[in-house]
C-alpha atoms as one frame of an Amber mdcrd trajectory, in Angstrom:
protein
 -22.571  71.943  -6.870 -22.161  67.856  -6.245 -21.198  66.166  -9.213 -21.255
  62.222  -9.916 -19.705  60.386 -13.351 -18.760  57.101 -13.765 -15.069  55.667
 -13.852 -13.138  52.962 -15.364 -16.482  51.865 -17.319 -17.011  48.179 -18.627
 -18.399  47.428 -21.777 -20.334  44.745 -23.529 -21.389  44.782 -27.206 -24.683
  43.201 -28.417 -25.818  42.420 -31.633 -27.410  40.754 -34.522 -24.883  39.136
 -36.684 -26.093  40.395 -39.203 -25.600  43.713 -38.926 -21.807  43.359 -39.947
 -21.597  42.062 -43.517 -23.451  38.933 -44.907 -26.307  36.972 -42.920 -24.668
  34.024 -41.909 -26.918  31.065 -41.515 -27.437  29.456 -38.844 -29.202  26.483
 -39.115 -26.265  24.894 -41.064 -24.092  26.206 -38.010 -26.043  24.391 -36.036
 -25.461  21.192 -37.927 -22.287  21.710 -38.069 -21.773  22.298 -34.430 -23.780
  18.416 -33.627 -21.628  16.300 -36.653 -18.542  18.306 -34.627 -19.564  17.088
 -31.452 -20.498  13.346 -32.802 -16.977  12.959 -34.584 -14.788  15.073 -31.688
 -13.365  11.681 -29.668 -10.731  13.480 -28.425 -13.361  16.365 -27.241 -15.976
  14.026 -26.226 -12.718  12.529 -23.699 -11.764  15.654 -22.204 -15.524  16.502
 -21.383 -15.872  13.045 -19.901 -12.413  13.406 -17.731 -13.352  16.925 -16.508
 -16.865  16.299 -15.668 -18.145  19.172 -18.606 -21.548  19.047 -19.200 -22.419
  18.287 -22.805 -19.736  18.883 -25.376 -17.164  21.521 -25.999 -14.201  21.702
 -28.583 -12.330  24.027 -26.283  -9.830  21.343 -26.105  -9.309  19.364 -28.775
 -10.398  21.678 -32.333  -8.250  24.424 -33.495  -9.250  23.964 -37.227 -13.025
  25.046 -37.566 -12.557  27.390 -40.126 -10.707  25.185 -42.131 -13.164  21.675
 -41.173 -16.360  23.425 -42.370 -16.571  26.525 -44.628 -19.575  28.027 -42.602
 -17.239  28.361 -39.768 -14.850  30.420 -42.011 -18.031  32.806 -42.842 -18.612
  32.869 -39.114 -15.110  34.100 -38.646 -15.648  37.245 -41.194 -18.398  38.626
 -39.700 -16.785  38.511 -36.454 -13.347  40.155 -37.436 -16.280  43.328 -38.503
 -17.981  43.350 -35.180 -14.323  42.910 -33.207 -13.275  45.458 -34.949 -16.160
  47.640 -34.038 -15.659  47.191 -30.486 -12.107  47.671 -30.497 -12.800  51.169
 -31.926 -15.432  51.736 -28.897 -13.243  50.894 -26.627 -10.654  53.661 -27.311
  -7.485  50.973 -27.963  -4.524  51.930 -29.543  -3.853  49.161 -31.739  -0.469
  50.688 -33.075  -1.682  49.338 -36.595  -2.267  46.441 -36.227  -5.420  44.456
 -35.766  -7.192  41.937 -33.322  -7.010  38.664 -34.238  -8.758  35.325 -33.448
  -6.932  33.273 -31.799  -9.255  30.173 -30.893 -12.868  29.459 -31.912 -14.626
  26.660 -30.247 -18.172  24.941 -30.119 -20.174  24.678 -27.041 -23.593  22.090
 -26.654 -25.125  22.805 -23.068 -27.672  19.590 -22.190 -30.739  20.385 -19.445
 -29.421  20.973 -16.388 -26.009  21.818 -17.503 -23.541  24.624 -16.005 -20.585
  26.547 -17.281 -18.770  27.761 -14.235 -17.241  31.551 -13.411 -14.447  32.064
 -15.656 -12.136  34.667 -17.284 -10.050  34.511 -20.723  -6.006  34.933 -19.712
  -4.304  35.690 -22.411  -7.112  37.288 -24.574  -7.768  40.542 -25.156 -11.637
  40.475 -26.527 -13.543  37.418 -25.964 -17.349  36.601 -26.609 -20.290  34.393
 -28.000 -22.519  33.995 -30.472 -25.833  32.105 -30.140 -26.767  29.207 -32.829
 -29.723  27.585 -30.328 -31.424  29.719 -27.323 -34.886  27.181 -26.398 -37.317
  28.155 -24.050 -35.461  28.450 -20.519 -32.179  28.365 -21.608 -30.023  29.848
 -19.286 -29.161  33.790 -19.910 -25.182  34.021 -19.473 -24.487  35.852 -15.685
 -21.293  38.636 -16.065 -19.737  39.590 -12.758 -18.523  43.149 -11.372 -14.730
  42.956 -11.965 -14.035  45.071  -8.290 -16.213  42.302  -6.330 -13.141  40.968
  -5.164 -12.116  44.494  -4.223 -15.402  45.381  -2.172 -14.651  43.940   1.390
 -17.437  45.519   3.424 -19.466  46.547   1.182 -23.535  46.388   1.582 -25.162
  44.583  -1.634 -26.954  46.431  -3.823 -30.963  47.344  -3.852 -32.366  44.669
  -6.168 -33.725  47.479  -8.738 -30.136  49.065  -8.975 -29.025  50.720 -12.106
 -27.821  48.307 -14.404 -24.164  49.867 -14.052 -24.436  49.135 -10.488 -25.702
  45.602  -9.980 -23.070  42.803  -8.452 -24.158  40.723 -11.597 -25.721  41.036
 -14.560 -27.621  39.077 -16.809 -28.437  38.909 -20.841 -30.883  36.292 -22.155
 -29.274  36.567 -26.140 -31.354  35.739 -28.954 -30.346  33.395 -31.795 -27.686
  34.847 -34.094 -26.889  37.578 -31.371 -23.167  37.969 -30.939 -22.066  38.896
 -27.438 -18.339  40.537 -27.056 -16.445  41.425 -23.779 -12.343  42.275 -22.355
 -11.112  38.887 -21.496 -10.673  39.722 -17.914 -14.698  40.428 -17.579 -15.508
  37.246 -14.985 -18.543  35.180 -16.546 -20.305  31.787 -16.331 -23.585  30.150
 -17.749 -26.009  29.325 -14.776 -28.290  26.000 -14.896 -29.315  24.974 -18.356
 -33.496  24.432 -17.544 -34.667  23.942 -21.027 -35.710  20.574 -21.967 -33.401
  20.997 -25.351 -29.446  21.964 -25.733 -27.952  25.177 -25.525 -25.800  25.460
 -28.727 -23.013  28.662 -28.746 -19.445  29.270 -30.281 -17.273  31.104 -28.625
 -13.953  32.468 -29.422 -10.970  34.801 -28.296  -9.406  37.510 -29.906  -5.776
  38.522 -29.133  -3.281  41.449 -30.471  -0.101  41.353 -31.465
């Protein structure tokens, strides 16, 4: 009798903030994340000189935590929902525990991209969601073998979701998405009229 399973499987973990520890609020996030962006010179440069969309702190912050205590509350909740994943995942942490290892704040304006990228150097990476308005773009993850499928037909556009070239999830406000660093990823064209407001941040081991 035929038999089918799936192999080397990739996850992605989605979920409230909230259900890890204490609510954390995120309209004062959100303020945080604009008096960031209007005070971030050094930030608002590198944007400017590498033709980013909007504002990120990727470059220039390391501090956030210590800046504005919100951010520290942020962090928390995160280490619980890391940790949650880690466990899915199966990893053999030797006992020790994942880490963050660089938080950072991300303003998307209409018409806005964030192009394919992966995390080197990471182990989990992922986002939480501070603003989502109306037609802001859902974040697009890519198969990891693409690269590795040569001849390959595409898929049938109603594939299983396990099976589809790309996928897309439209997260809500205070959703936290988490991912292995090496999953591909980008944020397609930003079409609401408003910004797209997210923090991001990488986890590493050892």
């Amino acid at each position: 009798m035929s038999h089918i399973e799936s192999l080397f499987v990739t996850r992605l973990y989605h979920a409230q903030l909230s259900e890890q520890g204490k609510a954390v609020n995120m309209g004062e996030i959100e303020a945080s994340c604009w008096s960031i962006a209007e005070d971030d010179e050094a930030g608002q440069d590198w944007c400017e000189a590498n033709g980013y969309p909007g504002y990120t702190s990727y470059a220039s912050l390391t501090d956030l935590g210590w800046r504005f205590p919100i951010f520290k509350d942020l962090v928390k909740v995160l280490d619980k929902h890391v940790a949650a994943f880690a466990k899915d995942l199966a990893f053999d942490l030797d006992g020790k525990k994942l880490k963050l290892d660089s938080l950072w704040v991300n303003i998307l304006p209409q018409g806005g991209v964030h192009t394919s990228h992966i995390h080197p150097h990471s182990v989990i990476s992922g986002t939480t969601y501070v603003t989502m308005p109306d037609g802001a773009s859902a974040i697009k993850f890519e198969d990891p073998r693409l690269a590795m499928m040569m001849a390959a037909p595409a898929r049938i556009k109603d594939a299983p979701t396990g099976l589809k070239t790309f996928s897309y999830v439209a997260p809500d406000v205070g959703d936290v998405l988490l991912w292995e660093s090496w999953l591909r990823h980008e944020v397609p064209l930003n079409m609401a009229d408003d910004e797209r407001i997210s923090v991001s941040f990488n986890y590493g081991w050892g």
